[in-house]
Amino acid sequence: MNELVASFGGRARRIAQRIFSRPRIDVPLAAGLFVLALIGLTVLYSASNLNTSMVIGQATRFLVGAALLLAVSRIPPSLLRAWTPWFYLLSCVLLVVLMVLGEGRGADRWLDLGVIRFQPSELMKLAMPMMIAWYLHPRPLPPRWRDIAAVGILTGIPALLIGRQPDLGTALLVLASGLFVLFLAGLQWWKIGAMLAALAGAAPVAWHYMHDYQRERVLTFLHPENDPLGTGWHIIQSMIAVGSGGIVGKGFNQGTQSKLEFLPEHTTDFIFAVLGEEFGLIGVLVLLALYVFIVGRCLWIAANARDTWSRLVAGAFGLAFMVYVIVNGGMISGLLPVVGVPLPLVSYGGTSAITLLTGFGVVMSIHAHRKWTP
Amino acid sequence: MNERRELPDEGARRARFARRALAGFAIMLALVLAVAGRFVYLQVHEHAEYSTRAKANRVRLRHLPPPRGLIFDREGKLLADNIPAFRLDVIPDKVKHMDALLERLAMVVPLTDDDIRRFKQSLKQHRSFEPVPLKFRLTESERDRFAVDQWQFPGVSIDPYLTRNYPYGAEFAHVVGYVGRIDEKEQAKLDPDRYAGTTHIGKTGLEKQYENLLHGTPGYELVEVNADQRPLRVLQRVPAKPGRNLYLTIDERLQRATIAAFAGQTGAAVAIDPRNGNVLAMVTVPSFDPNLFVNGISQADYTALLDDPDKPLLNRAMRGGYPPGSIVKPFLGLGGLEMGLRKPDDTVLSTGTFYIPGVARGYRDDQRYGAGRVNLMQAITQSVNTYFYSLALQMGIQRLDQWMAKFGFGSPTGIDLPDETGGVLPSPEWKRKTFKQPWYPGETVISGIGQGYWMVTPLQMAHALASLAGDGKSFTPHLLAATSDGLEDPETPYPQAPPKQITHDPADVAAVVQGMLGVVNSPSGTAYKAGIGQGFPYLIAGKTGTAERYSRTSEAYNTNKNLAYLAERHRAWFICFAPADHPQIAIAVVLEQGAWGGTAAAPIARKMLDQWLADTPPSERPPINTAATQSAVAAPATP
């Protein structure tokens, strides 16, 4: 390896030395993620009815994600930034491939690669902030209207592709992760206000293009008792699970709501309700605090980053990560409509965990290289 | 302006970002606190309430799949029905060792390899707490045996359900189609809420086409259960909303009479009402029993159907492509009139062979020394090739194609059934695309008599004829007439596309119809000998067609009159409509092996017409015009 490194000259050698040197991860952030993963596996063990193979499967995904995190953290941000358009393009192409294979009609969110199946929309959750930051970093900030329009196109196309799958929740989150970059880039508050007003104006149009069942979900959220059959049942049972957990919870593996299968999707989208039932308010607050800590650390790393791209990526990724938590928590507690958003690093599911950990790899890289210029 | 945007130094940029990051963090924190507040509300303030509800949560939700809509013929005969049956369900969660359970269960209720394979497949599609069907349509003895041993099989139950039944079996297999178990691919595309508890879905025919109408909306039951999850009583029940019933345009009596008329010969027939595009009969023989497919056909039955040389699974009426032969002549003749290339009385000399100027190869007439000078009417009546060879050549292949395409040749008719094929309307572009070869003038000539690459389906043929008979008004053929919510509810007519007008002058159509009247009623007509016009109160206009199945190896006239030999070589067509002056039914019949259209296929059409007459109440019949009958028969005298 050393010969290889030595064979490069000058700048290339310094980059190579960086990549192959001892990992320099951010210990507080890594510790936070590690604890979060442990909590996730514990709750999954109970939620899956002590299904060890599911837990081992999820742990394997965490290990793959951790390996990717370590690998990505060694790549200098300048390289990551240079690769960004290709990464974004690849994610877009995969979404188009998915649309073509799914004939654009069915609810096809999965790409089957034989060995693994993954959701390109999850990839986009990472590619989006990187791409918008890539677009904005050489331009004068705060962004001008025409930059805002460009960002609108860059975020809108993938969001539409995902919305067509149809996966409204993820489409909105991907859209949001792109817009966070604009926000962090210093977009004037009055422009933010104008954009929010425009969005509110576009809501009836979006309503027009929604699938019938998606409209039903929104209406169900407003009146859950009208539809005890489908999503209304989910909300009611989820609230019973959470509410009956009380302050200290019913104890590990003691949640009747999930054990007796009143709670749907209790290993994936509704796993937070299992935690709420078995570990009570204390468990919920500990988990939320842990998330806040992780996001706070991301923003701190962002604020200390050396260049605009790094700042925007780390900051937007952190904010988006928090939004996933808020949306999932709001959904299972009946504050928000059921939109099928997993709880980051706790819900069972591969693509989400691996992409999120890779994203933290990017954040770690920004941290590790903050005092270094190639 | 730019100076104000471009901040002077990196420090200021960082500071601004830090402010923004802080603002973002503050917003997130506020939202997290809102969520946390919600949890505090649920878990502290409402804890007692939800605690009680969790303890009292002995209520389970059970989906009630909707009964599928029924399908009726135009007279209200039930073509697709739901009958009660029992099936064996397994709840995967309740089973520790699935294979061991299946092995023990098979000793009580016989399970085939097919059952187990399908069960294992559907295990993957269902959530683990939902019952997965293992075996459908249990016999009474199977139910009794299981009932005795049920205690040994936790998680296994016998549940009643409604199964699809097709009382007319093979008669409507190709029209109504059949339902089958939802497979993995379909599962992925279905709205899980709408298909909760549903195991079957329309696979072919109308069952597939109108799946959305037939399916209905599921209901649910809130069932009180004990600690072992055994149901105690039903607390609340919202019944499922059944799918809509379909009322078809098809007439079972006509369908049955048509099948009988084929007397076991292979072929297809379609009857359409030219006034509205209603499909009155759509027959494919042989057919198969759709009931075999409903709960999963056995491998042996399926192989038998696939290996049958008569291909009973092939829907010949709308997927069978046959060379049309002479039945295209009336359409070509009409084109000649519409384009102004011919007047009805213009004559062409038929000498037995037609030559393209400057080309040595000749094109034959059916009569050895030709029919002499014939006008349009006589050319259709006697099916004189030379008249149409010369007309096709004069029209040119481009115009010929455009004209024929108006009648729907070369493309699907758009009937409300899945998987219709469009046949082939050969054109220079089509040939270039398909064979990468140029078009030859000789191919234009034989296109004029429906030979060459030309392929049509019986449905296309009936549709084209109905368009001609209805004075050039072309309706999209359809089978669905109306729908209703329930048996007591009124029928709602199903909307149809408005017709397209494809001819301009009714006199042109009338001239062609004169020729077609001659086919049936004039002694020189090609269908006269079969006597199909005799004893029928209305005038019948028709046209015969005999297309060769294999290309001719020599130009010699075939002197072998052995009918069996000819039948093996020919495809026999007959198309007709009646009453000629007020058309109410247009028929296309094809026999895969028929010696001549006039003698083999025409009698089938006549039997269909007889049935149509019997089915039409006198009040709905048009007046009988005796004078017209006589003049029509007298008109096409030989010159």
CSV table of C-alpha atoms in Angstrom, one decimal, chain B residues 168-431:
chain,number,residue,atom,x,y,z
B,168,TYR,CA,-72.4,-22.0,-19.0
B,169,GLY,CA,-68.9,-23.4,-18.8
B,170,ALA,CA,-67.1,-23.5,-22.1
B,171,GLU,CA,-69.8,-21.5,-23.9
B,172,PHE,CA,-68.6,-18.1,-22.6
B,173,ALA,CA,-65.0,-19.0,-21.6
B,174,HIS,CA,-63.5,-16.7,-24.2
B,175,VAL,CA,-65.9,-13.8,-23.5
B,176,VAL,CA,-66.5,-13.7,-19.8
B,177,GLY,CA,-63.1,-15.1,-19.0
B,178,TYR,CA,-62.3,-16.3,-15.5
B,179,VAL,CA,-61.0,-15.3,-12.1
B,180,GLY,CA,-58.0,-16.9,-10.5
B,181,ARG,CA,-55.9,-16.5,-7.3
B,182,ILE,CA,-54.1,-13.2,-7.0
B,183,ASP,CA,-50.4,-13.7,-7.8
B,184,GLU,CA,-47.4,-11.9,-6.5
B,185,LYS,CA,-47.1,-9.5,-9.4
B,186,GLU,CA,-50.8,-8.5,-9.2
B,187,GLN,CA,-50.5,-8.2,-5.4
B,188,ALA,CA,-47.8,-5.6,-5.8
B,189,LYS,CA,-50.1,-3.4,-7.9
B,190,LEU,CA,-53.3,-3.7,-5.9
B,191,ASP,CA,-54.5,-1.2,-3.3
B,192,PRO,CA,-54.1,-3.4,-0.2
B,193,ASP,CA,-57.1,-1.8,1.6
B,194,ARG,CA,-59.4,-2.3,-1.3
B,195,TYR,CA,-58.3,-5.9,-1.8
B,196,ALA,CA,-58.1,-6.8,1.9
B,197,GLY,CA,-59.3,-10.3,2.4
B,198,THR,CA,-59.8,-10.9,-1.4
B,199,THR,CA,-58.1,-13.9,-2.8
B,200,HIS,CA,-59.2,-13.8,-6.5
B,201,ILE,CA,-59.0,-11.4,-9.3
B,202,GLY,CA,-60.2,-11.3,-13.0
B,203,LYS,CA,-57.5,-13.0,-15.1
B,204,THR,CA,-59.0,-12.9,-18.6
B,205,GLY,CA,-62.0,-11.7,-20.6
B,206,LEU,CA,-64.6,-9.4,-19.2
B,207,GLU,CA,-63.6,-10.5,-15.7
B,208,LYS,CA,-60.3,-8.8,-16.3
B,209,GLN,CA,-61.5,-5.9,-18.4
B,210,TYR,CA,-64.1,-4.8,-15.8
B,211,GLU,CA,-62.2,-5.8,-12.7
B,212,ASN,CA,-62.7,-2.3,-11.3
B,213,LEU,CA,-66.5,-2.5,-11.6
B,214,LEU,CA,-66.8,-6.1,-10.5
B,215,HIS,CA,-64.6,-5.9,-7.4
B,216,GLY,CA,-66.6,-3.8,-5.0
B,217,THR,CA,-65.6,-2.3,-1.6
B,218,PRO,CA,-64.6,-4.5,1.3
B,219,GLY,CA,-66.4,-4.2,4.6
B,220,TYR,CA,-65.2,-5.1,8.1
B,221,GLU,CA,-66.2,-6.7,11.4
B,222,LEU,CA,-65.1,-5.7,14.8
B,223,VAL,CA,-64.9,-9.0,16.7
B,224,GLU,CA,-64.5,-9.5,20.4
B,225,VAL,CA,-61.8,-12.1,21.2
B,226,ASN,CA,-60.7,-13.8,24.3
B,227,ALA,CA,-57.1,-13.9,25.5
B,228,ASP,CA,-56.3,-16.7,23.0
B,229,GLN,CA,-57.7,-14.5,20.3
B,230,ARG,CA,-60.7,-16.8,19.8
B,231,PRO,CA,-63.7,-14.8,18.5
B,232,LEU,CA,-66.5,-14.5,21.0
B,233,ARG,CA,-69.0,-12.2,19.3
B,234,VAL,CA,-69.3,-9.6,16.6
B,235,LEU,CA,-69.5,-6.0,18.0
B,236,GLN,CA,-69.9,-4.1,14.9
B,237,ARG,CA,-70.3,-5.0,11.3
B,238,VAL,CA,-70.0,-2.9,8.2
B,239,PRO,CA,-71.0,-5.1,5.3
B,240,ALA,CA,-68.9,-5.1,2.2
B,241,LYS,CA,-70.4,-3.3,-0.8
B,242,PRO,CA,-70.7,-5.9,-3.6
B,243,GLY,CA,-69.2,-5.2,-7.0
B,244,ARG,CA,-71.4,-3.9,-9.8
B,245,ASN,CA,-73.4,-6.4,-11.8
B,246,LEU,CA,-72.7,-6.4,-15.6
B,247,TYR,CA,-75.4,-6.7,-18.2
B,248,LEU,CA,-74.0,-7.7,-21.6
B,249,THR,CA,-75.1,-7.2,-25.1
B,250,ILE,CA,-74.5,-10.8,-25.9
B,251,ASP,CA,-77.4,-13.2,-26.3
B,252,GLU,CA,-77.0,-16.7,-24.7
B,253,ARG,CA,-79.5,-18.3,-27.1
B,254,LEU,CA,-77.7,-17.0,-30.2
B,255,GLN,CA,-74.4,-17.9,-28.7
B,256,ARG,CA,-75.6,-21.5,-28.0
B,257,ALA,CA,-77.2,-21.9,-31.4
B,258,THR,CA,-74.0,-20.7,-33.1
B,259,ILE,CA,-71.8,-23.2,-31.2
B,260,ALA,CA,-74.3,-25.9,-32.1
B,261,ALA,CA,-74.2,-24.9,-35.8
B,262,PHE,CA,-70.4,-25.5,-35.9
B,263,ALA,CA,-71.1,-29.1,-35.0
B,264,GLY,CA,-67.6,-29.7,-33.7
B,265,GLN,CA,-65.8,-28.0,-36.6
B,266,THR,CA,-63.0,-25.6,-35.6
B,267,GLY,CA,-63.6,-21.9,-36.2
B,268,ALA,CA,-65.2,-18.7,-34.9
B,269,ALA,CA,-68.2,-16.5,-35.5
B,270,VAL,CA,-69.1,-13.0,-34.4
B,271,ALA,CA,-72.4,-11.3,-34.7
B,272,ILE,CA,-72.7,-7.5,-34.2
B,273,ASP,CA,-75.7,-5.2,-34.3
B,274,PRO,CA,-74.8,-2.6,-36.9
B,275,ARG,CA,-77.1,0.0,-35.3
B,276,ASN,CA,-75.0,0.3,-32.1
B,277,GLY,CA,-72.0,-2.0,-32.1
B,278,ASN,CA,-73.5,-4.4,-29.7
B,279,VAL,CA,-71.8,-7.8,-29.9
B,280,LEU,CA,-74.7,-10.3,-30.0
B,281,ALA,CA,-72.5,-13.5,-30.2
B,282,MET,CA,-68.8,-14.2,-30.1
B,283,VAL,CA,-68.0,-17.8,-30.5
B,284,THR,CA,-64.8,-19.7,-30.6
B,285,VAL,CA,-64.9,-23.5,-31.1
B,286,PRO,CA,-63.5,-25.5,-29.5
B,287,SER,CA,-63.5,-23.9,-26.0
B,288,PHE,CA,-62.6,-24.9,-22.5
B,289,ASP,CA,-64.3,-25.0,-19.1
B,290,PRO,CA,-63.3,-21.8,-17.2
B,291,ASN,CA,-64.4,-23.3,-13.9
B,292,LEU,CA,-61.2,-25.3,-14.0
B,293,PHE,CA,-59.1,-22.2,-13.6
B,294,VAL,CA,-61.0,-20.5,-10.7
B,295,ASN,CA,-59.2,-22.3,-7.8
B,296,GLY,CA,-56.0,-23.1,-9.7
B,297,ILE,CA,-56.0,-25.6,-12.5
B,298,SER,CA,-54.1,-28.8,-12.0
B,299,GLN,CA,-51.0,-29.3,-13.9
B,300,ALA,CA,-52.5,-32.3,-15.8
B,301,ASP,CA,-55.6,-30.4,-16.9
B,302,TYR,CA,-53.5,-27.5,-18.0
B,303,THR,CA,-51.1,-29.6,-20.0
B,304,ALA,CA,-54.0,-31.3,-21.7
B,305,LEU,CA,-55.4,-27.9,-22.7
B,306,LEU,CA,-52.1,-26.7,-24.0
B,307,ASP,CA,-51.3,-29.9,-25.9
B,308,ASP,CA,-54.7,-30.1,-27.6
B,309,PRO,CA,-54.0,-29.7,-31.3
B,310,ASP,CA,-57.3,-27.7,-31.7
B,311,LYS,CA,-56.0,-25.1,-29.2
B,312,PRO,CA,-59.1,-24.5,-27.1
B,313,LEU,CA,-57.3,-21.8,-25.1
B,314,LEU,CA,-56.9,-19.7,-28.3
B,315,ASN,CA,-59.6,-17.0,-28.6
B,316,ARG,CA,-60.0,-17.4,-32.3
B,317,ALA,CA,-62.8,-14.7,-32.5
B,318,MET,CA,-60.4,-11.9,-31.6
B,319,ARG,CA,-56.9,-13.4,-31.7
B,320,GLY,CA,-57.1,-15.8,-34.6
B,321,GLY,CA,-55.6,-14.3,-37.8
B,322,TYR,CA,-56.9,-15.7,-41.0
B,323,PRO,CA,-56.4,-14.6,-44.6
B,324,PRO,CA,-59.7,-12.9,-45.6
B,325,GLY,CA,-59.9,-13.9,-49.2
B,326,SER,CA,-62.9,-12.7,-51.3
B,327,ILE,CA,-64.9,-11.3,-48.4
B,328,VAL,CA,-62.9,-8.0,-48.8
B,329,LYS,CA,-64.3,-7.5,-52.3
B,330,PRO,CA,-67.4,-5.5,-51.3
B,331,PHE,CA,-65.2,-3.2,-49.2
B,332,LEU,CA,-62.8,-2.7,-52.1
B,333,GLY,CA,-65.7,-2.2,-54.5
B,334,LEU,CA,-67.1,0.5,-52.2
B,335,GLY,CA,-63.7,2.1,-52.1
B,336,GLY,CA,-63.7,2.2,-55.9
B,337,LEU,CA,-67.0,4.0,-55.9
B,338,GLU,CA,-66.1,6.4,-53.1
B,339,MET,CA,-62.8,7.4,-54.8
B,340,GLY,CA,-64.6,7.9,-58.1
B,341,LEU,CA,-62.5,5.2,-59.8
B,342,ARG,CA,-65.6,3.2,-60.9
B,343,LYS,CA,-69.3,3.8,-61.4
B,344,PRO,CA,-71.6,1.0,-60.5
B,345,ASP,CA,-72.3,0.2,-64.2
B,346,ASP,CA,-68.7,0.3,-65.4
B,347,THR,CA,-67.6,-3.1,-66.6
B,348,VAL,CA,-64.4,-5.0,-66.7
B,349,LEU,CA,-63.7,-8.0,-69.0
B,350,SER,CA,-62.8,-11.2,-67.2
B,351,THR,CA,-61.1,-13.7,-69.5
B,352,GLY,CA,-59.8,-16.1,-66.9
B,353,THR,CA,-56.4,-14.5,-66.3
B,354,PHE,CA,-55.4,-11.0,-65.4
B,355,TYR,CA,-52.1,-9.5,-66.4
B,356,ILE,CA,-50.3,-6.4,-65.1
B,357,PRO,CA,-49.3,-4.6,-68.2
B,358,GLY,CA,-45.8,-5.6,-69.2
B,359,VAL,CA,-45.6,-8.5,-66.7
B,360,ALA,CA,-45.8,-12.1,-67.9
B,361,ARG,CA,-47.1,-13.7,-64.8
B,362,GLY,CA,-50.9,-13.9,-64.7
B,363,TYR,CA,-53.5,-13.8,-61.9
B,364,ARG,CA,-56.3,-16.3,-62.1
B,365,ASP,CA,-60.0,-16.0,-62.0
B,366,ASP,CA,-62.0,-18.8,-60.3
B,367,GLN,CA,-63.8,-19.5,-63.5
B,368,ARG,CA,-61.5,-21.1,-66.1
B,369,TYR,CA,-62.5,-18.9,-69.1
B,370,GLY,CA,-63.6,-15.9,-67.1
B,371,ALA,CA,-66.9,-14.4,-66.4
B,372,GLY,CA,-67.0,-12.1,-69.4
B,373,ARG,CA,-67.9,-8.5,-69.0
B,374,VAL,CA,-69.0,-7.8,-65.4
B,375,ASN,CA,-70.1,-4.7,-63.6
B,376,LEU,CA,-69.6,-4.1,-59.8
B,377,MET,CA,-72.8,-5.9,-58.8
B,378,GLN,CA,-72.0,-9.0,-60.9
B,379,ALA,CA,-68.4,-8.9,-59.8
B,380,ILE,CA,-69.4,-9.2,-56.2
B,381,THR,CA,-72.2,-11.7,-56.8
B,382,GLN,CA,-69.9,-14.0,-58.8
B,383,SER,CA,-66.8,-13.1,-56.9
B,384,VAL,CA,-64.9,-12.2,-60.1
B,385,ASN,CA,-61.3,-11.7,-59.3
B,386,THR,CA,-60.3,-9.8,-62.4
B,387,TYR,CA,-62.6,-6.9,-61.6
B,388,PHE,CA,-60.9,-6.5,-58.2
B,389,TYR,CA,-57.4,-7.1,-59.5
B,390,SER,CA,-57.8,-4.2,-61.9
B,391,LEU,CA,-59.5,-2.0,-59.3
B,392,ALA,CA,-56.7,-2.6,-56.7
B,393,LEU,CA,-54.0,-1.9,-59.3
B,394,GLN,CA,-55.8,1.3,-60.2
B,395,MET,CA,-56.3,2.4,-56.6
B,396,GLY,CA,-52.7,1.7,-55.7
B,397,ILE,CA,-51.6,0.1,-52.4
B,398,GLN,CA,-51.5,3.4,-50.5
B,399,ARG,CA,-55.1,4.3,-51.1
B,400,LEU,CA,-56.2,0.7,-50.7
B,401,ASP,CA,-54.6,0.6,-47.3
B,402,GLN,CA,-56.0,3.9,-46.1
B,403,TRP,CA,-59.4,2.9,-47.2
B,404,MET,CA,-59.4,-0.5,-45.6
B,405,ALA,CA,-57.9,0.9,-42.4
B,406,LYS,CA,-61.1,3.0,-42.1
B,407,PHE,CA,-63.0,-0.2,-41.7
B,408,GLY,CA,-60.7,-1.3,-38.9
B,409,PHE,CA,-58.5,-3.7,-40.8
B,410,GLY,CA,-54.9,-4.0,-39.5
B,411,SER,CA,-55.7,-2.7,-36.0
B,412,PRO,CA,-57.7,-3.9,-33.0
B,413,THR,CA,-61.3,-2.9,-33.0
B,414,GLY,CA,-61.1,-1.7,-29.5
B,415,ILE,CA,-63.7,-4.1,-28.1
B,416,ASP,CA,-63.9,-4.2,-24.3
B,417,LEU,CA,-61.8,-7.3,-23.9
B,418,PRO,CA,-58.1,-7.6,-23.1
B,419,ASP,CA,-55.5,-8.8,-25.5
B,420,GLU,CA,-57.2,-8.3,-28.8
B,421,THR,CA,-54.9,-8.6,-31.8
B,422,GLY,CA,-55.1,-6.4,-34.9
B,423,GLY,CA,-54.3,-8.8,-37.7
B,424,VAL,CA,-52.3,-7.6,-40.6
B,425,LEU,CA,-53.2,-5.0,-43.2
B,426,PRO,CA,-50.1,-5.3,-45.5
B,427,SER,CA,-48.6,-2.1,-46.8
B,428,PRO,CA,-45.2,-1.1,-48.2
B,429,GLU,CA,-44.3,0.3,-44.8
B,430,TRP,CA,-45.5,-2.8,-43.0
B,431,LYS,CA,-43.5,-5.0,-45.4
